[in-house]
XYZ file of C-alpha atoms in Angstrom:
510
model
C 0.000 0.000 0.000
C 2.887 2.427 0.450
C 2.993 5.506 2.597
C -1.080 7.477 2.848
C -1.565 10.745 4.090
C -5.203 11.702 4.411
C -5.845 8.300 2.315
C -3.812 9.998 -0.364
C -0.307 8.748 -1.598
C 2.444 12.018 -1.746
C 2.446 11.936 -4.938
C -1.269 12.891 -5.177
C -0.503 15.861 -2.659
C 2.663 16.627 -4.824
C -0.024 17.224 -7.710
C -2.479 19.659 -6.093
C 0.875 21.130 -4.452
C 2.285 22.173 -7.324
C -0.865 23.131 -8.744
C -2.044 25.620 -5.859
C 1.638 27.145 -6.560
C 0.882 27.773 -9.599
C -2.556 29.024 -8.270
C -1.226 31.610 -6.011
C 1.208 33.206 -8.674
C -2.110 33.792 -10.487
C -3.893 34.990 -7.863
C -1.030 37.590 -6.573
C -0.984 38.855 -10.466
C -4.791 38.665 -9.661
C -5.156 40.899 -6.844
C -2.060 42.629 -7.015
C -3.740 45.993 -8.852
C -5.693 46.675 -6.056
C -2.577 47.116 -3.697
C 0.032 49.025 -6.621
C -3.311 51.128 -7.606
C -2.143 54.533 -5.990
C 1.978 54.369 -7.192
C 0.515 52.664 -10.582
C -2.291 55.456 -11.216
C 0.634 58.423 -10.231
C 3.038 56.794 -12.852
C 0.546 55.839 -15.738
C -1.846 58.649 -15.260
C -5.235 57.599 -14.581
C -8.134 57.327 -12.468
C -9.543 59.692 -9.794
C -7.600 62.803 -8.464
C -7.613 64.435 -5.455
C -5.513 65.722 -2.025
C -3.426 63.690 -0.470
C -0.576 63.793 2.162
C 3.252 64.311 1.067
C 4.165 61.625 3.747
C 7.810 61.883 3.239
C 7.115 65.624 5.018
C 4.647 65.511 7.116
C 1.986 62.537 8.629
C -0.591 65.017 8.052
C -2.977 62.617 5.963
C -6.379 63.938 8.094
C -5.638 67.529 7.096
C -5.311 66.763 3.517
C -8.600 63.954 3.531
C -11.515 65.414 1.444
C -9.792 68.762 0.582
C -10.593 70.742 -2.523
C -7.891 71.600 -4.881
C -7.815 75.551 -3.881
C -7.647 74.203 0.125
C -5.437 71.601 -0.709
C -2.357 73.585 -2.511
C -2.587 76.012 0.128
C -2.007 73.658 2.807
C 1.459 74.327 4.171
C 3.588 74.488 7.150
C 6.385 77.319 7.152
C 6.066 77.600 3.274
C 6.201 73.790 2.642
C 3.278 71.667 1.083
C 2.168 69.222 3.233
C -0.014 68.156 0.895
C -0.518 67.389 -2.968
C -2.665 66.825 -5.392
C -2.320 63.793 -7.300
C -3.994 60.285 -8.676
C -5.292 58.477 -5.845
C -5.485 54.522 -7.493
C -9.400 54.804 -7.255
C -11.857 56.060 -9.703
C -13.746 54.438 -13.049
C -10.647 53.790 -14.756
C -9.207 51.418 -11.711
C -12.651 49.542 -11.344
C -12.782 48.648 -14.675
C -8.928 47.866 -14.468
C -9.460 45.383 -11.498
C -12.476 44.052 -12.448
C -14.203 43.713 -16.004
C -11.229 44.181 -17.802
C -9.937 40.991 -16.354
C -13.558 38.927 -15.543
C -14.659 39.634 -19.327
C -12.095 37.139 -20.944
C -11.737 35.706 -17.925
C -14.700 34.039 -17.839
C -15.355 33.219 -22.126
C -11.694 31.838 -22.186
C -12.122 29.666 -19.246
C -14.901 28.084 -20.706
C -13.263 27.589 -23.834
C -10.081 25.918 -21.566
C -12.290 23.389 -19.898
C -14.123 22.432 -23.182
C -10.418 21.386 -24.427
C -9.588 20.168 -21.020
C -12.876 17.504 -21.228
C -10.977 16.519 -24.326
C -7.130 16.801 -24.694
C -4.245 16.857 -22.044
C -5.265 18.934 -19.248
C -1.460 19.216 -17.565
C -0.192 20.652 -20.593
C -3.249 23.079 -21.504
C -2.253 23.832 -17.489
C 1.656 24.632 -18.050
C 0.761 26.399 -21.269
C -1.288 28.490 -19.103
C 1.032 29.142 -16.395
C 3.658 29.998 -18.736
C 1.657 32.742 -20.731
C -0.174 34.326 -17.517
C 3.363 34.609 -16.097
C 4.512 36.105 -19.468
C 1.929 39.046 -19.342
C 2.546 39.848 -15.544
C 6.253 40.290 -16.311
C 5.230 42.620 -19.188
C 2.886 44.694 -17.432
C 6.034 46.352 -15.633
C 7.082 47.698 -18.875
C 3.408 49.422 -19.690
C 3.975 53.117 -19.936
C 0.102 53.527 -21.032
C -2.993 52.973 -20.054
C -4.132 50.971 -22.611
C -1.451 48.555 -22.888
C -2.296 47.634 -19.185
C -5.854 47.161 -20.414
C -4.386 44.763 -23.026
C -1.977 42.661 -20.663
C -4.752 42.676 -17.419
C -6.865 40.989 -20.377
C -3.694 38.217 -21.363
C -3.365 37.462 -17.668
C -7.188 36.819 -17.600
C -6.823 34.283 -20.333
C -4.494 32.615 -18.915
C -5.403 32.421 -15.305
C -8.501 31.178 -16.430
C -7.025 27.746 -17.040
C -6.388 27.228 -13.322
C -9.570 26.188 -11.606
C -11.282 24.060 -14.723
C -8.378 21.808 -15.160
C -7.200 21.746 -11.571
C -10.450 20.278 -10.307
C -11.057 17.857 -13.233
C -7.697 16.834 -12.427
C -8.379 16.999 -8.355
C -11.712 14.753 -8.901
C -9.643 12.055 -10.857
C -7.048 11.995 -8.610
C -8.699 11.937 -5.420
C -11.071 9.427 -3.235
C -14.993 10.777 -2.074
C -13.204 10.254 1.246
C -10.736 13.175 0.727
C -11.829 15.028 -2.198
C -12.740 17.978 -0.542
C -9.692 18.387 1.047
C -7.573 17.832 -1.987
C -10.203 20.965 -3.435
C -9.272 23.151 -0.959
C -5.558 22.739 -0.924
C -5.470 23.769 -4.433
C -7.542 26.606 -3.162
C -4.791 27.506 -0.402
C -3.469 29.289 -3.544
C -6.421 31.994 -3.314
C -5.084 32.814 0.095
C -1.518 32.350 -0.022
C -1.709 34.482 -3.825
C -4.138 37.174 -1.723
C -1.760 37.266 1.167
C 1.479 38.012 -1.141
C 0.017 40.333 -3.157
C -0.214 42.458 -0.118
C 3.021 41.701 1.170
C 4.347 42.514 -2.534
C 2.336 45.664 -2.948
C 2.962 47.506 0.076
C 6.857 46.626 0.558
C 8.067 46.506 -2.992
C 7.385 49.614 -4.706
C 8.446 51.608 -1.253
C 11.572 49.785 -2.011
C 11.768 51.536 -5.048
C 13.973 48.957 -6.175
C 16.442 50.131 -9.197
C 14.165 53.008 -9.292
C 11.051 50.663 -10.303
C 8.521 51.402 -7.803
C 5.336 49.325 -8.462
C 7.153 47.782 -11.691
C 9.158 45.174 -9.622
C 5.926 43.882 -7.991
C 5.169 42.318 -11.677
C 8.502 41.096 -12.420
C 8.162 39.086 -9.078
C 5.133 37.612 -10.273
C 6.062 36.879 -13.575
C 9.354 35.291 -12.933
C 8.704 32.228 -10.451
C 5.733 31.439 -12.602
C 7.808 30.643 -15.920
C 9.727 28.137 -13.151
C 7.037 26.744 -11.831
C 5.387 26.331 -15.330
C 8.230 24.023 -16.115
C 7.715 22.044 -12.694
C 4.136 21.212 -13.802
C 5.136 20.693 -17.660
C 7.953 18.200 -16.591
C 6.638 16.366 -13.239
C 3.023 15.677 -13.127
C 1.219 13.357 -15.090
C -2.134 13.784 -17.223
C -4.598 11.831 -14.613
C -6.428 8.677 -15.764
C -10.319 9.492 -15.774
C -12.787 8.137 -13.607
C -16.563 8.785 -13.096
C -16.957 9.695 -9.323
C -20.290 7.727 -9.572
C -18.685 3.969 -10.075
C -18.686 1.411 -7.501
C -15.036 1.653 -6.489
C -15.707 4.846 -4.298
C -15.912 4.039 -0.662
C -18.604 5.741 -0.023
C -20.896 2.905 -1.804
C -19.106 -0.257 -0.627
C -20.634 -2.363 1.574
C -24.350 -1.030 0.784
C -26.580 -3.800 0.078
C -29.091 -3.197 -3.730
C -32.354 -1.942 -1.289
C -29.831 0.475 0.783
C -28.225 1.923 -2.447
C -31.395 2.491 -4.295
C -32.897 5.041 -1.310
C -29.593 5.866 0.037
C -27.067 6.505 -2.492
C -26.362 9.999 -3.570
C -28.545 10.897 -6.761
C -25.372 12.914 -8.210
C -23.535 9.326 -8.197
C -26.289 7.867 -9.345
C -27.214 10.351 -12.305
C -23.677 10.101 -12.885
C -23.484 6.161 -13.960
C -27.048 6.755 -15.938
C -25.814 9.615 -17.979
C -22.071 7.508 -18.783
C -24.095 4.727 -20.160
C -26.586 6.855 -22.382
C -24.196 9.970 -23.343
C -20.844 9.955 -24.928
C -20.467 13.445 -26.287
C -16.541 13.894 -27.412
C -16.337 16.915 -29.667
C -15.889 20.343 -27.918
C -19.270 21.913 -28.790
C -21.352 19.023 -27.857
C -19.364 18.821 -24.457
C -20.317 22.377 -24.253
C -24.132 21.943 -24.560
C -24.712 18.598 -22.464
C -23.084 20.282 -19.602
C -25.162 23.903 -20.385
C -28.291 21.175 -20.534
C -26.455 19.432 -17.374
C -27.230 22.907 -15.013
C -30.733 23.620 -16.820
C -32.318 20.784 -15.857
C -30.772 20.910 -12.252
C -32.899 23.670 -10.379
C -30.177 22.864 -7.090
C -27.138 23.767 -9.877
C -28.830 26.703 -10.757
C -29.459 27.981 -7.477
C -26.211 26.942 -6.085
C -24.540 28.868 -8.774
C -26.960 31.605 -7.421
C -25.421 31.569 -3.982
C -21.715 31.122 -5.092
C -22.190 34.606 -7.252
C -23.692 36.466 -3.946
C -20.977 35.012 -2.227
C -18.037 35.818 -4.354
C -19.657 39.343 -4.569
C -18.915 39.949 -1.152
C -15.101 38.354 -1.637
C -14.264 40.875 -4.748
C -15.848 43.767 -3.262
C -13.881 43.535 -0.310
C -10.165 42.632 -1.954
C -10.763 45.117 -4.595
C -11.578 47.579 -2.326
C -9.115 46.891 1.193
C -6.706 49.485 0.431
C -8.278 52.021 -0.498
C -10.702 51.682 2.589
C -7.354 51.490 5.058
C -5.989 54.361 3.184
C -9.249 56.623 3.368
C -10.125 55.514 7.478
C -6.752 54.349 8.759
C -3.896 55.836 6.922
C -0.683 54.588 7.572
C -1.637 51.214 8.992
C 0.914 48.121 8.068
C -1.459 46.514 5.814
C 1.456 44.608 4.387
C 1.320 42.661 7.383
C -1.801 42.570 8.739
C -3.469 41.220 5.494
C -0.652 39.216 5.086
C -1.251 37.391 8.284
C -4.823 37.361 8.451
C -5.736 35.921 4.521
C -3.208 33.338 4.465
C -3.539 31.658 8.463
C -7.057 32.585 8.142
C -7.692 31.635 4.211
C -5.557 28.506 4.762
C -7.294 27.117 7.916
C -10.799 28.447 7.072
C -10.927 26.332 3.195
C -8.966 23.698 4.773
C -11.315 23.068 7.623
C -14.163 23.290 5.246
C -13.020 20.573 3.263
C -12.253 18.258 6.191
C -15.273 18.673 7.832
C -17.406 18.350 4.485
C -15.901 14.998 3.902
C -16.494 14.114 7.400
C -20.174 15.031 6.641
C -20.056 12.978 3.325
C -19.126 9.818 5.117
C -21.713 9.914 7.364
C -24.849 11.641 4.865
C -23.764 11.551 1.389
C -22.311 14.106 -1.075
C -25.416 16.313 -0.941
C -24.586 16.933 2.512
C -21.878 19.257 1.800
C -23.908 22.731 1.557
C -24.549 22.545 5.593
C -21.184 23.566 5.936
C -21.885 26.451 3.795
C -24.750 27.634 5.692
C -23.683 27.133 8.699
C -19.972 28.928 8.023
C -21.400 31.816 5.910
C -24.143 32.484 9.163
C -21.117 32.809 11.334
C -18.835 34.997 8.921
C -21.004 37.970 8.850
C -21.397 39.278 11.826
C -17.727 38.867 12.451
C -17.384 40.609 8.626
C -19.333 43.544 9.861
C -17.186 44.079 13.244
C -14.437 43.958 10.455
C -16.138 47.385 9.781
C -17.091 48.291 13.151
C -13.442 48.072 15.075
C -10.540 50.223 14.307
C -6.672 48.444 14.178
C -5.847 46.153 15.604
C -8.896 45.234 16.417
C -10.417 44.976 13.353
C -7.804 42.717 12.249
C -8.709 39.929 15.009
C -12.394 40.372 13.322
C -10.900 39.433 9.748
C -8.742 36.459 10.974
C -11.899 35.110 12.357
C -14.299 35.936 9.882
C -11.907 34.152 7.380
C -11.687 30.950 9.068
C -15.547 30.582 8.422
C -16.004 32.595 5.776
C -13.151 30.988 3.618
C -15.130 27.216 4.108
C -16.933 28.150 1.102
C -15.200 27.878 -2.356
C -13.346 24.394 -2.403
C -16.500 22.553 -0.743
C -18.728 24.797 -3.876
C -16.306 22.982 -6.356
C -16.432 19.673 -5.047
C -20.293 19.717 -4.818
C -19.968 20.834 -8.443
C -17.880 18.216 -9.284
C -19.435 15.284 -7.753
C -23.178 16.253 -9.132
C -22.035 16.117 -12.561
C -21.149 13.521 -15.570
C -17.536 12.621 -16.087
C -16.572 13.643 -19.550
C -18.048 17.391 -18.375
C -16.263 18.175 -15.392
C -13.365 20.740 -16.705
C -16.346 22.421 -18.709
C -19.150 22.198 -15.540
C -16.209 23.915 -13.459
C -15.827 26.356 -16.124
C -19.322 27.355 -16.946
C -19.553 27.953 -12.810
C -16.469 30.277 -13.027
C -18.629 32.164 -16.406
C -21.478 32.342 -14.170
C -19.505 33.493 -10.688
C -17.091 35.347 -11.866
C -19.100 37.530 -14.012
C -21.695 38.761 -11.388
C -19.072 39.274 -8.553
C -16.076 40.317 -10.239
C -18.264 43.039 -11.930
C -19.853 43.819 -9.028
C -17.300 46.239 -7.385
C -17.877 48.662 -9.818
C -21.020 49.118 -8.318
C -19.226 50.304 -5.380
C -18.130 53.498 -6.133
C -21.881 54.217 -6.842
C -23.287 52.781 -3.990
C -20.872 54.868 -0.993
C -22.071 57.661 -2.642
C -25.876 56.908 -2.084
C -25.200 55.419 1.449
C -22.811 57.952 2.982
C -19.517 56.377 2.535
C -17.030 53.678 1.367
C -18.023 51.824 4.658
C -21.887 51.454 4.769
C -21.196 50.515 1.210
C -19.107 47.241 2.347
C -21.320 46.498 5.299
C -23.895 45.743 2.671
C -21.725 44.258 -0.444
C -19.540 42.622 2.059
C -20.550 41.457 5.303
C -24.532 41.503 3.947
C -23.920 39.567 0.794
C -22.429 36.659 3.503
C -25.225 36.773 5.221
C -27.393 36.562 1.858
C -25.299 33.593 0.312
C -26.121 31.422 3.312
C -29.643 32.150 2.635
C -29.318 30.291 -0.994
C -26.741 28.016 -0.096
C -29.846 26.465 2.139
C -32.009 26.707 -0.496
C -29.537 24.348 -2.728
C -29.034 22.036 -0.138
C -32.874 21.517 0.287
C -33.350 21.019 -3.449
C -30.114 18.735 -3.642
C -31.977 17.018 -0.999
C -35.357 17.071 -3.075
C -33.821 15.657 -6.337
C -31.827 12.945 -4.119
C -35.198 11.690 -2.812
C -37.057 11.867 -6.267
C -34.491 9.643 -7.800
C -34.586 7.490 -5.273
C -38.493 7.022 -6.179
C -37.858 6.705 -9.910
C -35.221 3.774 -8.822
C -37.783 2.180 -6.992
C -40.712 2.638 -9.647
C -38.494 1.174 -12.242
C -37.332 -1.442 -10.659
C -41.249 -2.552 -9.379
C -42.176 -1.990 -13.259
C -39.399 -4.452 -14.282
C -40.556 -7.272 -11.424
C -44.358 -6.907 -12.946
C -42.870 -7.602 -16.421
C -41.050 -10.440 -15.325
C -43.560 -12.292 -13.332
C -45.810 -11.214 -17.014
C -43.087 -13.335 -19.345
C-alpha cells in the first residue's frame, strides 16, 4: 500500500501542491492591482484625483482627507506643502482595471479551456497556461500607457482562467470521495496564499523603489517564479487517468446492500453512472451543450450557482476595495502585514477546515450533505465581517482572521459539490461554466461600489452591505440548494424504486 496521508499517496498531494503554486502566482498577479493602484495610477496617469498627504514631510494625511484643490495647494507648514494633489489609485478607470477588464475574458476563455480540457491533455493546456499568464505579468512592468495595461490585465485573464477548470477535473480524478474535498481546498490555499502576497508585494516593494522601479518590480516578481514553476508542472506531473466519481469503487458505496443503495445513495452518483451509459459526447461543442443542458435541468445547480455569485460578490468587493478603505479611514496602517497574516492563516485554515469537515459530513450523509457547511460557516462569517467594519486596528484585524476561518469554508467545498453532481466527460467544462457564471456577477460587481458609498454615505456602509450583507445573503441560498439537492436525491430514489417494481411486474408477465 505504500505511505497514505489523508488516504492519499504524496504523490497525489505533490499534484495539487504544485498546482495551488501555480494558483497563487495567479492569484497575486490577480489581486495585485488593487494594492500598486495609488503608485501605478501616479506613474501611468489615470483614475480619480484628489488631495493627499506628502508623507515623506509631514503625517498630516487627516488635514489633507476630502480637501478641494484651492484648500489643498494652500495647505502648508512654514512655506512647505504638506499636501498634494495627485492620482489616488481609485476612480472608473481602476474599477474597470481590477475588475471587467480581467472577468470579461476571464470568464469566455475559461470556458473555452475546460471544453479542451474535457478533451485533450489537461497538464499541458495547465503549463501552457502558467507559462503565458506569467509572461503578461512580467510585461505589465514595462506598460507606460494605459491601454497597454488594459491589453496585458486581459492576457493574464486568459491565462489564469485555465487554473480552476483543469485543476479540479484533475483533483476529482485523482482523489477518493473520502478526501476530495480536502484535496479541493488545498489547491484553493493558492487563493489565500496568492491574496496574502500580493499584499506583502504591494505595500513593501514599490516603497523599495527597487532600481528606481517602484510598483514595476511587484510584476517582475510575479512573472518570474511562474515561468519556473510552469516548467515544474510541464515536466513532473502526469495527465490523470479518468474516472466517473459515480462507479462502484468509491468508498462511499461499498458495503451497501441493492435496497440500501437504491434510497440511500447519492442521486449525483447515481445520475452520474445513468448519464455515462446513455451519453458519450466527445467533440468540444457538444461537451459544451450537455453540460449547459447538465445545469438547466438541475434547479439545485442553478441555485447553487446563485449563492456562489452572492458570495463571491462579497469576496471581490472587499479585496478590490481593502486598500483604499485602510488608506481613506486608517492611513498609515501596516497593511502589508496585517493582510498578510490574516488571509493566508485565516484563508488557509478556514478552506482547509471546510473541506475536512465536508468529507467528514459525506461519510456519514452523502455528497449532498456538503452545503450545511456552507450555511452554517457563511451564518457565522457575517457578523464577524461587519465588526471587520465596526473596530478600528488592531482590532479589526482579530475580526478578519476570524471571519476568514468561516467565511473561507466556502469555495473548495462549492467545487467539489460541483464536481461530484455532474457527468464525467463534463467536469473541466461544468467547473468552467460555474467560473462564467460566478465570476461575471461578482467580479463586476465592485464597480457598483463606487456608486453605492455615494448613495449610502460612505465607502463603509457601502461594504457592510456588499460585504458582510452579501455573507449573510449567500447562506440564505446556499440552504435553499441544499434543500433542493436534498429534493432531487429523494425523487431519484423514487424513480429507482418505480423502475425497478415496473421491471418485477414484467417479469412475473413473461
Amino acid at each position: 500500500m505504500g505511505v497514505r496521508v489523508f488516504g492519499e499517496t504524496p504523490y497525489t498531494w505533490y499534484y495539487v501542491l504544485v498546482c495551488m503554486s501555480c494558483y497563487a502566482v495567479g492569484e497575486i498577479g490577480h489581486f495585485i492591482i488593487g494594492i500598486v493602484s495609488k503608485p501605478l495610477a501616479q506613474d501611468i496617469e489615470f483614475g480619480d484625483k484628489g488631495c493627499i498627504s506628502n508623507s515623506s514631510a509631514y503625517n498630516v494625511s487627516e488635514k489633507c482627507t476630502d480637501a478641494n484643490y484651492t484648500r489643498c495647494m494652500s495647505l502648508k507648514n512654514q512655506n512647505e506643502s504638506y499636501c498634494e494633489w495627485n492620482y489616488l489609485g481609485s476612480g472608473i478607470e481602476y474599477q474597470l482595471l481590477a475588475g471587467p477588464c480581467f472577468i470579461a475574458i476571464f470568464t469566455v476563455t475559461g470556458i473555452i479551456i475546460g471544453v479542451l480540457g474535457d478533451v485533450y491533455n489537461r497538464v499541458r493546456l495547465l503549463s501552457t497556461c502558467v507559462c503565458f499568464y506569467s509572461l503578461m505579468a512580467f510585461l505589465t512592468g514595462w506598460a507606460t500607457e494605459y491601454w497597454q495595461l488594459v491589453l496585458l490585465r486581459f492576457g493574464f485573464g486568459a491565462g489564469e482562467a485555465a487554473c480552476t477548470p483543469l485543476t479540479s477535473s484533475i483533483v476529482a480524478d485523482k482523489f477518493g470521495s473520502q478526501s476530495r474535498g480536502l484535496g479541493m481546498s488545498v489547491f484553493n490555499w493558492g487563493i489565500y496564499i496568492g491574496y496574502g502576497l500580493a499584499f506583502t508585494i504591494g505595500n513593501y516593494v514599490p516603497k523599495s523603489e527597487l532600481f528606481n522601479q517602484s510598483w514595476r518590480w511587484a510584476y517582475y516578481l510575479i512573472g518570474i517564479p511562474g515561468f519556473f514553476l510552469a516548467a515544474v508542472l510541464f515536466f513532473t506531473v502526469k495527465e490523470p487517468q479518468r474516472k466517473a466519481i459515480g462507479n462502484n469503487t468509491e468508498k462511499q458505496q461499498e458495503n451497501e446492500d441493492a435496497a440500501s443503495t437504491l434510497i440511500n445513495q447519492p442521486v449525483d452518483n447515481a445520475l452520474d453512472k445513468e448519464i455515462e451509459t446513455k451519453h458519450t459526447p466527445r467533440k468540444p461543442l457538444s461537451t459544451l451543450w450537455f453540460a449547459i443542458k447538465t445545469f438547466a435541468l438541475s434547479p439545485a445547480l442553478l441555485v447553487l450557482l446563485l449563492a456562489a455569485s452572492i458570495r463571491h460578490t462579497a469576496s471581490f468587493c472587499w479585496a478590490y476595495n481593502t486598500q483604499l478603505y485602510f488608506d481613506h479611514y486608517y492611513p498609515g496602517t501596516d497593511l502589508g502585514f496585517w493582510m498578510t497574516l490574516c488571509s493566508i492563516i485565516g484563508g488557509l485554515i478556514g478552506i482547509a477546515s471546510g473541506g475536512l469537515i465536508s468529507d467528514k459530513v459525506v461519510s456519514k450523509f452523502g455528497v449532498t450533505s456538503r452545503l450545511w457547511v456552507l450555511v452554517i460557516s457563511q451564518s457565522i462569517a457575517a457578523p464577524l465581517a461587519a465588526l471587520v467594519l465596526y473596530l478600528s486596528p488592531p482590532y479589526c484585524f482579530i475580526a478578519l482572521l476570524s471571519a476568514y476561518l468561516f467565511a473561507e469554508m466556502w469555495f473548495g467545498v462549492a467545487l467539489t459539490v460541483i464536481v461530484e453532481k455532474v457527468p464525467m466527460h463534463i467536469r473541466s467544462t461544468a467547473v468552467a461554466l460555474s467560473a462564467f457564471v460566478i465570476s461575471n456577477v461578482g467580479g463586476n460587481a465592485p464597480v457598483a461600489v463606487t456608486s453605492l458609498k455615494g448613495a449610502v454615505g460612505g465607502l463603509r456602509n457601502a461594504l457592510y452591505i456588499m460585504y458582510a450583507g452579501f455573507y449573510l445573503l449567500s447562506a440564505v441560498f446556499f440552504l435553499f440548494a441544499q434543500l433542493l439537492m436534498r429534493r432531487e436525491k429523494v425523487n431519484k430514489a423514487e424513480e429507482s424504486v418505480e423502475s425497478i417494481q415496473k421491471n418485477d411486474v414484467v417479469a412475473c408477465d413473461s
